[in-house]
Coordinates of C-alpha atoms and ligand atoms in Angstrom, one line a residue:
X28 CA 201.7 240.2 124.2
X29 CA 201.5 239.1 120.5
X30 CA 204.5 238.5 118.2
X31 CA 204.0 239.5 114.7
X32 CA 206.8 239.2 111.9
X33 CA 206.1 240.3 108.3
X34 CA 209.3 239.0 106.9
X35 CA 211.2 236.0 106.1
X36 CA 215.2 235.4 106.7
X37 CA 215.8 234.3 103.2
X38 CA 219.6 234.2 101.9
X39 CA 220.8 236.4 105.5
X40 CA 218.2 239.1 104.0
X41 CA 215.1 240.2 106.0
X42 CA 212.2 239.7 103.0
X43 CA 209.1 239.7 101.9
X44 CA 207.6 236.8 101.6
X45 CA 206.4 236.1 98.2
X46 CA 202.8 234.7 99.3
X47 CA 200.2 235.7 101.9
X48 CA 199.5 232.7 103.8
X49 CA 200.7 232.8 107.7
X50 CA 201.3 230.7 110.6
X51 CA 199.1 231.5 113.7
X52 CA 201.2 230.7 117.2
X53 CA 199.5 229.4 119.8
X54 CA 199.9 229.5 123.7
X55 CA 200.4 225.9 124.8
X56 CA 199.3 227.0 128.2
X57 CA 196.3 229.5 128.0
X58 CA 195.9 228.4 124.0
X59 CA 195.9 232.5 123.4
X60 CA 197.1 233.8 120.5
X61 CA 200.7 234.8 121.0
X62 CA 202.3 236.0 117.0
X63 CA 202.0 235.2 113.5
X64 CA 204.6 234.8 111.1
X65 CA 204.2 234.2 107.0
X66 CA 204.1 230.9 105.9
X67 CA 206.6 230.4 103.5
X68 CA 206.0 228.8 99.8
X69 CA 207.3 226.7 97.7
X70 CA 209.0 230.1 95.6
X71 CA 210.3 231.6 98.9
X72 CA 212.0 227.9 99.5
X73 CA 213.2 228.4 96.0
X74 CA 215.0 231.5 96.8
X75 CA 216.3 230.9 99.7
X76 CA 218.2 227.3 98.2
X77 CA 219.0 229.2 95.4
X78 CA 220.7 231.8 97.7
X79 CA 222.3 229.0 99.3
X80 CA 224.0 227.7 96.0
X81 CA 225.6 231.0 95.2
X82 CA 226.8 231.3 98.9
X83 CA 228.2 227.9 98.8
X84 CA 229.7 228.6 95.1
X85 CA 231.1 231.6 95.7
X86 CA 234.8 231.2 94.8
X87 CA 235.8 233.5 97.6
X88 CA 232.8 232.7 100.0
X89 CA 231.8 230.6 103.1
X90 CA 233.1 227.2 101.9
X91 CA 236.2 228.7 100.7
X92 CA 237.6 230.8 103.8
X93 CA 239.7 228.8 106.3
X94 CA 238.2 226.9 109.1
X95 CA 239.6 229.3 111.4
X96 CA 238.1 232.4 110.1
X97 CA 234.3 230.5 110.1
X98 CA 234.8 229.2 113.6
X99 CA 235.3 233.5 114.4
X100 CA 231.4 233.6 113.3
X101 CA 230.5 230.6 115.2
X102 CA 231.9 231.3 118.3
X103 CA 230.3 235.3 117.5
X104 CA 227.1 233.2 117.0
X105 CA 227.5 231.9 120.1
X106 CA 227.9 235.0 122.1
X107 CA 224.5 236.4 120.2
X108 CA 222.5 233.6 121.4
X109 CA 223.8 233.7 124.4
X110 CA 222.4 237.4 124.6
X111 CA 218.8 236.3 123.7
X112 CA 219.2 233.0 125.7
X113 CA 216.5 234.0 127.8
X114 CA 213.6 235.4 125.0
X115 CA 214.6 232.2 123.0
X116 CA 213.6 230.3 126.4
X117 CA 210.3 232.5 127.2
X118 CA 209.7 231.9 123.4
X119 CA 210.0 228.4 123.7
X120 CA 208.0 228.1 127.0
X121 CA 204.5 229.9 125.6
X122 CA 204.9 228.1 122.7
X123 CA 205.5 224.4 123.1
X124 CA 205.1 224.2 126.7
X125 CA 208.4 223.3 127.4
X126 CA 208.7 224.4 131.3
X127 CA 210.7 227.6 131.7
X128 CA 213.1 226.1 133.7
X129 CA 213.4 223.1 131.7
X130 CA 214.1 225.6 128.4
X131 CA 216.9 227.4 131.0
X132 CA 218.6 224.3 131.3
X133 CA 218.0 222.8 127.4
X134 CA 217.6 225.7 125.0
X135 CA 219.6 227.9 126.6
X136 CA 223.0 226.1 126.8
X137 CA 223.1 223.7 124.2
X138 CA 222.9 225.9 121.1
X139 CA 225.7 227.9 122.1
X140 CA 227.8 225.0 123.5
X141 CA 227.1 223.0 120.2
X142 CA 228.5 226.2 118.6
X143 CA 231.7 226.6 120.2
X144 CA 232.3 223.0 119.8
X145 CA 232.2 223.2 116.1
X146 CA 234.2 226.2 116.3
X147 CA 237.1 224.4 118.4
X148 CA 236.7 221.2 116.0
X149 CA 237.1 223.5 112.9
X150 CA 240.3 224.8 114.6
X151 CA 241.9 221.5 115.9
X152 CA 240.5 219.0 113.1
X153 CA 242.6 218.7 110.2
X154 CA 240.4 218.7 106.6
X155 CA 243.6 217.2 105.2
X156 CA 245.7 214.8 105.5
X157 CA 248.3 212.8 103.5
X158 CA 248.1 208.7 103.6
X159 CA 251.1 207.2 102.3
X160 CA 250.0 204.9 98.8
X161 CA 249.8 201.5 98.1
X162 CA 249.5 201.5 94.3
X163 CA 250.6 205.2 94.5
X164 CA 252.8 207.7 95.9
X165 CA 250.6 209.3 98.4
X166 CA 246.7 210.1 98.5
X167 CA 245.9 213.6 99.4
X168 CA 242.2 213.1 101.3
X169 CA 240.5 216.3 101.7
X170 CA 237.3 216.5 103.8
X171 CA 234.9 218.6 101.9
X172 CA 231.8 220.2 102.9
X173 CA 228.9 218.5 101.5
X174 CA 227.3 221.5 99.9
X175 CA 223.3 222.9 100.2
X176 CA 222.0 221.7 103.9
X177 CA 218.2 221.1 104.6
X178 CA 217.4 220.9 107.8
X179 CA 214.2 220.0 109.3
X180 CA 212.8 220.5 112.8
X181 CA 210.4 219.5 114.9
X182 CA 208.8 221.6 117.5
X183 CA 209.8 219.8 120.7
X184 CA 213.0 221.4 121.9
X185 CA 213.3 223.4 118.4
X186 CA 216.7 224.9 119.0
X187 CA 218.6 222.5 120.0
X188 CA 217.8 220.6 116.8
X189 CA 218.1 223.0 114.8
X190 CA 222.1 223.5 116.2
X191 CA 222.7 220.0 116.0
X192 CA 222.7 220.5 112.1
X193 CA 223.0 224.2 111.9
X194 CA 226.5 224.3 114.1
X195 CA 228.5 221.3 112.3
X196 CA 227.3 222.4 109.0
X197 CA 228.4 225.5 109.1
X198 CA 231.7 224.3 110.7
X199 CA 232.2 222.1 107.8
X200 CA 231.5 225.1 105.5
X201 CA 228.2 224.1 104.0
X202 CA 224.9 226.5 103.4
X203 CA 221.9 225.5 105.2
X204 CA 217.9 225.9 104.7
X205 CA 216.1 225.3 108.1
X206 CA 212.4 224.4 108.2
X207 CA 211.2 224.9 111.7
X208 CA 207.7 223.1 113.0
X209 CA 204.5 225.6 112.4
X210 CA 204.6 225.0 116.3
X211 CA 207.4 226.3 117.6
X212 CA 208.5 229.8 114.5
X213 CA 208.6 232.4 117.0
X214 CA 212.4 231.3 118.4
X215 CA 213.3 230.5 115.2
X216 CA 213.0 234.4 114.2
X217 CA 215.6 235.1 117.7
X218 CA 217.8 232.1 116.2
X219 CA 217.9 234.6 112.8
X220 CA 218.2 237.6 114.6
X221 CA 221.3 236.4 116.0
X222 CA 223.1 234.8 112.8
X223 CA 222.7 238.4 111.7
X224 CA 224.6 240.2 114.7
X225 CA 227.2 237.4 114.2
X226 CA 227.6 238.4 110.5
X227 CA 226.7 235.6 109.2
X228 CA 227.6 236.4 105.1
X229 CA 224.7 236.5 102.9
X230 CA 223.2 233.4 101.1
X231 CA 224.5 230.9 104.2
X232 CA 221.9 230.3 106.6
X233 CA 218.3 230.6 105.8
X234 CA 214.8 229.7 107.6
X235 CA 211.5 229.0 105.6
X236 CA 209.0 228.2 108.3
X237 CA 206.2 225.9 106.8
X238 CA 204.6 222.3 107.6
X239 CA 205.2 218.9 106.3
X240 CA 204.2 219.9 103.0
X241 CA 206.4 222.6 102.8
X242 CA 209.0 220.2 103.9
X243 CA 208.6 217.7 101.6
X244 CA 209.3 220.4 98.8
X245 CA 212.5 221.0 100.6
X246 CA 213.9 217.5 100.9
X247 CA 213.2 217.0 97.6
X248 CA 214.0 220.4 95.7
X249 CA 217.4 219.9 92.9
X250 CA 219.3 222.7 94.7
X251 CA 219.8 220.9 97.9
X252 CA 222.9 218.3 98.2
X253 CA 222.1 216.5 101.8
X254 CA 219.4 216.3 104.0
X255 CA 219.3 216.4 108.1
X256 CA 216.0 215.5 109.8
X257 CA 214.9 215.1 113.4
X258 CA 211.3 214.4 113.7
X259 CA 208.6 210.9 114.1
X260 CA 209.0 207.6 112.3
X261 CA 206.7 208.2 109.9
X262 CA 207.8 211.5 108.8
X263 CA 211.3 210.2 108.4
X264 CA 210.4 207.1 106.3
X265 CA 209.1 209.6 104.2
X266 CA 211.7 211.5 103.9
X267 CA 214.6 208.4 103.5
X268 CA 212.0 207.8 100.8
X269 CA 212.5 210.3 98.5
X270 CA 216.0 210.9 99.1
X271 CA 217.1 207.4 98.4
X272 CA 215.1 208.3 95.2
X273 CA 217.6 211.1 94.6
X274 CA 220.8 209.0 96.2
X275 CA 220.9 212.2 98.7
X276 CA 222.4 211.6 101.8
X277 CA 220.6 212.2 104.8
X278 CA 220.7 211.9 108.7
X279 CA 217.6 211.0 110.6
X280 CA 217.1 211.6 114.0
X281 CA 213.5 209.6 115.1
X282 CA 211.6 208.6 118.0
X283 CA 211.7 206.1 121.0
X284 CA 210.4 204.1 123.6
X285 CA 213.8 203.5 125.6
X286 CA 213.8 201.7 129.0
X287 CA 214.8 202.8 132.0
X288 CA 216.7 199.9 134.0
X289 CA 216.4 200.2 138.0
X290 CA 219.1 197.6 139.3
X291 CA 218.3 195.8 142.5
X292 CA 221.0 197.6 144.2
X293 CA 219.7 200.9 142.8
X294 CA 219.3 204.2 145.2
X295 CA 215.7 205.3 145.2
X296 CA 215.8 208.3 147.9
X297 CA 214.3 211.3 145.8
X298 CA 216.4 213.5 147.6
X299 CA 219.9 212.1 146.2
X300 CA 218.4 211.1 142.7
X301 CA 214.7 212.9 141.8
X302 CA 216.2 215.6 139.8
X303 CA 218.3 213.2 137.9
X304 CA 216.1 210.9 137.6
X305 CA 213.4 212.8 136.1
X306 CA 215.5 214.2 133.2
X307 CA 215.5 210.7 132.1
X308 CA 212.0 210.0 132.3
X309 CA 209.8 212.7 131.9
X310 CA 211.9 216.0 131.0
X311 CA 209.8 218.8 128.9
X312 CA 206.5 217.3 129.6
X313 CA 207.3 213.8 128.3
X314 CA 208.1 215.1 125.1
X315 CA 211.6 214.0 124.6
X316 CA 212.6 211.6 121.6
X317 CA 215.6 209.7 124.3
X318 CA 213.3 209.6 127.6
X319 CA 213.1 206.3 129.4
X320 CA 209.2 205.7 129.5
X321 CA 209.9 202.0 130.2
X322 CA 210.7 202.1 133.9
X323 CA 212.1 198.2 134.2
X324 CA 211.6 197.3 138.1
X325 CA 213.4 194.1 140.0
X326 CA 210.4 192.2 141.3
X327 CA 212.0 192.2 144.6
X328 CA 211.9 196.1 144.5
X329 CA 208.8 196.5 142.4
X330 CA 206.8 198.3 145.0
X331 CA 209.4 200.8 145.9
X332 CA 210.1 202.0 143.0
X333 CA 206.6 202.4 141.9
X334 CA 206.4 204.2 144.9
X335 CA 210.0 206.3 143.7
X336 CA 208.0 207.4 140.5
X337 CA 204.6 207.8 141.7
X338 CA 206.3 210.4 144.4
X339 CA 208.3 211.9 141.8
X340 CA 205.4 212.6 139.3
X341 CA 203.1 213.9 142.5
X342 CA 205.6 216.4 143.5
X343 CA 205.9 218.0 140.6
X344 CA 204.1 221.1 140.2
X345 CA 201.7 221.1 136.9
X346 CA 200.9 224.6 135.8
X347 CA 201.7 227.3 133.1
X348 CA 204.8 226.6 131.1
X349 CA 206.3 230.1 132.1
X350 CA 206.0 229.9 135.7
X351 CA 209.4 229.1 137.5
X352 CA 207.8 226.7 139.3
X353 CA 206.1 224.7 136.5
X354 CA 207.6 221.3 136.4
X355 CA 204.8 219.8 134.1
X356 CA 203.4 222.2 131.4
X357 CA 200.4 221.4 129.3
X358 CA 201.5 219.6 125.3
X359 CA 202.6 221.3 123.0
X360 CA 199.4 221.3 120.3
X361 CA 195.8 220.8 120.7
X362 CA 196.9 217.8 118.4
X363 CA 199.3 216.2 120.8
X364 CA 197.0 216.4 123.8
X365 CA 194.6 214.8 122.6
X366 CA 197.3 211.4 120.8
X367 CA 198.3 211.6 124.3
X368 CA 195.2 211.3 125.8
X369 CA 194.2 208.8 123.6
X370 CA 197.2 206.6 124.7
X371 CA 196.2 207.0 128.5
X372 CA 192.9 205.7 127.9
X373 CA 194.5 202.6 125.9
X374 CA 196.5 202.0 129.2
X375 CA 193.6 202.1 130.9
X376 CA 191.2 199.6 128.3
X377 CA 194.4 197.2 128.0
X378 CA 194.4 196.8 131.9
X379 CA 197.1 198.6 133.3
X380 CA 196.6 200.0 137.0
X381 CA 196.9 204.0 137.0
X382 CA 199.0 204.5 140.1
X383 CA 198.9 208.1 139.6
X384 CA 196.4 210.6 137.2
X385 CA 195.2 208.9 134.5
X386 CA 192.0 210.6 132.1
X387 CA 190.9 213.9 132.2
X388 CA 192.5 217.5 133.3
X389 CA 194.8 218.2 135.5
X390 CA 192.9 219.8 139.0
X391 CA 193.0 223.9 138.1
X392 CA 194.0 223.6 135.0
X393 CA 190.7 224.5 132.7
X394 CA 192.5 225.8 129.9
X395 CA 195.7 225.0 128.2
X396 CA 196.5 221.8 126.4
X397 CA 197.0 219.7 129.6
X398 CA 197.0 216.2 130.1
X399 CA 197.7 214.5 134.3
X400 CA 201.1 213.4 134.1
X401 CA 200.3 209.4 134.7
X402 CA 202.2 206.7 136.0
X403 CA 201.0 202.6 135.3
X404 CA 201.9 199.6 136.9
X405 CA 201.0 196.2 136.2
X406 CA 202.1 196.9 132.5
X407 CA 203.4 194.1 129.8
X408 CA 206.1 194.5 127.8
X409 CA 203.8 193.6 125.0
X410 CA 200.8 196.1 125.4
X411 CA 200.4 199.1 123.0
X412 CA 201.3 201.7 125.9
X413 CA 204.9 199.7 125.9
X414 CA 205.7 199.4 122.4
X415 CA 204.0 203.0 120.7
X416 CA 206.1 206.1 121.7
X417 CA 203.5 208.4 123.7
X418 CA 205.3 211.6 123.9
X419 CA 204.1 213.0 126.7
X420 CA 204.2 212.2 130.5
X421 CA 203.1 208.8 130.7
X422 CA 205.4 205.9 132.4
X423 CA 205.1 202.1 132.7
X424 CA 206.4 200.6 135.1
X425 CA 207.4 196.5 133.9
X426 CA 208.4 194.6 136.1
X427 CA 211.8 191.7 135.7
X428 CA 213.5 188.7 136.9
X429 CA 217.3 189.5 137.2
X430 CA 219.3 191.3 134.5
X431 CA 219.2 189.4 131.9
X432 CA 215.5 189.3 131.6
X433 CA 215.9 193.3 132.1
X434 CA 218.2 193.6 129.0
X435 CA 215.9 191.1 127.2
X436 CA 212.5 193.4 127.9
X437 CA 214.7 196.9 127.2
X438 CA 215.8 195.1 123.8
X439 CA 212.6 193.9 123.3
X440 CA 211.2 197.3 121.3
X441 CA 211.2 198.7 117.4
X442 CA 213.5 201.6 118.9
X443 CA 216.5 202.2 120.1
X444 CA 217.6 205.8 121.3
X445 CA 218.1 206.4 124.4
X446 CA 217.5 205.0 128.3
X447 CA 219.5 204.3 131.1
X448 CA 220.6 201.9 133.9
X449 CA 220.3 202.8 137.4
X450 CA 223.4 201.3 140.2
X451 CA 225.3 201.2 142.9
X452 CA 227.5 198.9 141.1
X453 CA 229.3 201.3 138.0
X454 CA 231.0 197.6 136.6
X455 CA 227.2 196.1 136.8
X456 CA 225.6 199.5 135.4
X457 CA 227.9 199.2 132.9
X458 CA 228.1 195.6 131.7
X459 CA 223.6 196.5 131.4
X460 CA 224.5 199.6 129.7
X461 CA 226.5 197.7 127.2
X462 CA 224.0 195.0 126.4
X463 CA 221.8 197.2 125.9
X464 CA 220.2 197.5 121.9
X465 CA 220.6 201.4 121.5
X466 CA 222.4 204.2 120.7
X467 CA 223.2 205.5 123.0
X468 CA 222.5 204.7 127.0
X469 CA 223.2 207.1 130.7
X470 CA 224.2 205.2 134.1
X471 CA 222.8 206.9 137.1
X472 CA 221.5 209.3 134.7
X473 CA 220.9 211.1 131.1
X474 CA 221.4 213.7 129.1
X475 CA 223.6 214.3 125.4
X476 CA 226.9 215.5 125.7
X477 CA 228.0 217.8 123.2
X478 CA 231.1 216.0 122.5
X479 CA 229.8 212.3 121.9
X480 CA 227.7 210.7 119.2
X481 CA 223.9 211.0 119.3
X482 CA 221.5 208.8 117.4
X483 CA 219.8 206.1 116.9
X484 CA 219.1 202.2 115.7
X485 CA 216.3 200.3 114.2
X486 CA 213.2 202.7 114.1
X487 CA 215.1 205.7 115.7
X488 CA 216.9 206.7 113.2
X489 CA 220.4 206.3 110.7
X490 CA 223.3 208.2 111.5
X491 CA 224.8 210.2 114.6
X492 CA 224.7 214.2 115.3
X493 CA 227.3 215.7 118.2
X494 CA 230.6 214.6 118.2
X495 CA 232.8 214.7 115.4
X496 CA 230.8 212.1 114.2
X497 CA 228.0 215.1 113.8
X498 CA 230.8 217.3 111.4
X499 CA 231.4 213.9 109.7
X500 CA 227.5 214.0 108.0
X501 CA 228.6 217.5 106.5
X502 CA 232.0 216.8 104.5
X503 CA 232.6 214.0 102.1
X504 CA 236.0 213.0 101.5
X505 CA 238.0 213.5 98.4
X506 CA 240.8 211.3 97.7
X507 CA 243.7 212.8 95.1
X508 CA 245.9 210.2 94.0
X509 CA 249.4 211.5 93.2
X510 CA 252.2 209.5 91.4
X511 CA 255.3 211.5 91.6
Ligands
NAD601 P1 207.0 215.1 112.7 O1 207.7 214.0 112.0 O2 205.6 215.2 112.6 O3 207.6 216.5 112.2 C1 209.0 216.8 112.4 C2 209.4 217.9 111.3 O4 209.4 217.3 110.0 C3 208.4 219.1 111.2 O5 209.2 220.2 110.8 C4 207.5 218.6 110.1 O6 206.9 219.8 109.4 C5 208.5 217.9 109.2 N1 207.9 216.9 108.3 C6 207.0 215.9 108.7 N2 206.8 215.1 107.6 C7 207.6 215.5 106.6 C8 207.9 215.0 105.3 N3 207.3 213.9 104.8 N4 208.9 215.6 104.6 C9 209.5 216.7 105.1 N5 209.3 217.2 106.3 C10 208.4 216.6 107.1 O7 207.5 215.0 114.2 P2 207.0 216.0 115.4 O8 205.7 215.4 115.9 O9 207.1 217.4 115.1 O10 208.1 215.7 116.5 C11 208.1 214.7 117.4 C12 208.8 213.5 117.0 O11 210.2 213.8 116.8 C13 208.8 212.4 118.0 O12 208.6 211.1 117.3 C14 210.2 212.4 118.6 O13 210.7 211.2 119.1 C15 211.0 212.8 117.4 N6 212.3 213.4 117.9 C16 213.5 212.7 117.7 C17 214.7 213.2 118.1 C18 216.0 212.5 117.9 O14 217.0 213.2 118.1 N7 216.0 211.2 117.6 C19 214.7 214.4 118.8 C20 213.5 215.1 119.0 C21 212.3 214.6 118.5

């Protein structure tokens, strides 16, 4: 079944678009064509920002109605998605190779829940309050939203991303242009379908589907007021690049190479931990910015838990992204199958044992942008399979003498996103936990919670999404001064 879209969701408005290119979609898993969608230009971007000005200027628009009344879209929104939950997840699956399951359990809960977050912080966060003065009578601070969002995506778990910007933003009352990956566009058109049953007002949310290029228009174009990027290193230095040349704010949400800290007292029994476990080391096919690719092992334990791993990566079925059982799909490009094999075979030149797969296909799998999901031992903290981000399903295993030196090697690393310390001990876990260089750390465990800050330090990014700290990047504050 093929997925063809003639349109583009500029300004709320299904329309044409005003060139002729188009992006081609890909199955990750067969690499058959699945739909096409047009590739917008550099006018349709135009458009669609300009739309977003006179939604967001509107004396009696979006940024103007009460909190209340906007979080009645949002959670609207919400219920939409919900509705298309599952096409969003089959979308998902055939495109990017995301397992189905692992879609059910990302891109299926999060966008809504993200939603009626923002819609309950609207309604319970005050956008004023009044600080008694110093020098003056009282300061009026008002919490303004920012104005014209862009939002950039990448392709890896596409909705999510997009709702970490797209839900506080349009909490705060700003106006957004979202530039999904050429990877993942299908979902994106389900994402516009339901902003539309929501009623969504005109001019507020648009999506201009595109590549880099198309991107780097976007950042850059005069219409937009603040920028909020998820995406690689690179891509984001380019981006802080020319916004710092326009003084535009923006968030960036980059990659990682976090560690994954077994304890010496650490359970290892698949049965009470393998699910959890594997969320925090090789979720969606490795290709997660926060996964803990670093597995740090006690010396004393170092066999078990290469064992632990080694068991948890063979037991994993490999296979077509949209079979339920699929706990491995194939990459998501052509492009990031073969970076990913590239790395394996630099594992394997730099001396590191393969414990488990290694080059080549996965057995029965002779089409579909599949790599074997491979575990190393024997690895340095300082070899390029440590230090690079792979993204995809490969895992070191390091081993360490006591927990200092574990800290030491998990702090030892240009990133500093996610990872997680694994204890019988929660005091232990969490004195680790708290030494460690990152943004954010699980114990026993990881995934984001809605409510809490997400983000990164050094090479993984500036700034924090979720939380209130994620409606905080879409309002500036306004301070008025009053002497009588
Ligand atoms: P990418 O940087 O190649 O592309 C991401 C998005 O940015 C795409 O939409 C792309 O078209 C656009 N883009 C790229 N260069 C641009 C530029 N100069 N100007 C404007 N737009 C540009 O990344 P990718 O390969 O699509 O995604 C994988 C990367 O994303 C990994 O490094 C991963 O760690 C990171 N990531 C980070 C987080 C996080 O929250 N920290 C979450 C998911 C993925």
């Amino acid at each position: 079944m093929t997925t063809n879209h003639s349109r583009l969701f500029i300004g709320g408005q299904w329309t044409d678009p005003t060139g002729n290119e188009r992006i081609d979609v890909y199955s990750a898993s067969t690499e058959e064509l699945i739909g096409s969608v047009p590739h917008a230009n550099s006018t349709d971007v135009d458009n669609a920002v300009a739309a977003a000005r006179r939604a967001f200027e509107d004396p009696t628009g979006w940024s103007r109605w009460t909190p209340d009344r906007r979080a009645d879209v949002l959670d609207r929104f919400a219920d939409e998605y919900d509705k298309r939950a599952e096409a969003i997840c089959y979308a998902i699956a055939r495109q990017n190779g995301m397992p189905i399951t692992v879609a059910r359990q990302l891109e299926a809960p999060y966008p809504p829940a993200l939603l009626r977050y923002y819609a309950n912080l609207a309604r319970t966060q005050p956008t004023e309050e009044i600080r008694p003065g110093i020098f003056v009578s009282n300061t009026l601070v008002r919490r303004e939203p920012v104005g014209v969002v862009a939002a950039i995506v990448p392709w890896n778990v596409p909705q999510t991303l997009t709702m970490t910007k797209l839900a506080p933003a349009l909490a705060a009352g700003c106006t957004i242009v979202i530039k999904p990956s050429p990877e993942t566009v299908l979902d994106a058109y389900l994402l516009a379908e339901a902003a539309a049953a929501a009623g969504l007002p005109d001019g507020v949310m648009s999506i201009v589907p595109g590549g880099r290029e198309l991107g780097a228009y976007l950042v850059s174009h005069p219409g937009v007021d603040k920028v909020a990027f998820t995406g690689s290193t690179a891509g984001g230095k380019a981006v802080a690049q020319a916004c710092a040349a326009l003084l535009r704010p923006v968030t960036l949400e980059l990659g990682g190479k976090s560690a994954a800290i077994i304890l010496d007292d650490a359970e290892l029994n698949l049965a009470a931990i393998g699910q959890s476990l594997f969320t925090a080391t090789l979720a969606n096919n490795g290709q997660v910015c926060f996964l803990g690719t670093r597995v740090l092992a006690p010396r004393a334990r170092y066999k078990e838990v290469v064992d632990c791993f080694a068991a948890l990566i063979e037991g994993a079925p490999v296979g077509d992204a949209v079979d339920d059982k699929t706990l491995f799909g194939p990459m998501a490009s052509a492009t990031q199958r073969d970076r990913v094999a590239s790395y394996i075979d630099i594992g394997i030149r730099d001396g590191a044992r393969v414990v488990t797969g290694g080059s080549g296909r996965p057995e029965g799998q002779d089409r579909g942008w599949f790599v074997k999901p491979t575990l190393f031992a024997d690895v340095d903290n300082t070899t390029v399979i440590s230090r690079e981000e792979i993204f995809g399903p490969v895992l070191s295993v390091i081993a360490y003498d006591g927990d200092e030196d574990a800290v030491k090697i998990a702090n030892d690393s240009d990133y500093g996103l996610g990872g997680s310390v694994w204890s019988a001990d929660d005091s232990r876990a969490l004195a680790v936990a708290s030494a460690v260089q990152s943004g954010t750390v699980g114990i026993n465990g990881y995934i984001p919670d809605p409510g809490a800050p997400f983000g990164g330090i050094k090479a993984s990014g500036i700034g924090r999404e979720f939380g209130p700290e994620g409606l905080a990047n879409y309002q500036q504050a306004k301070s008025i001064y009053r002497f009588s």
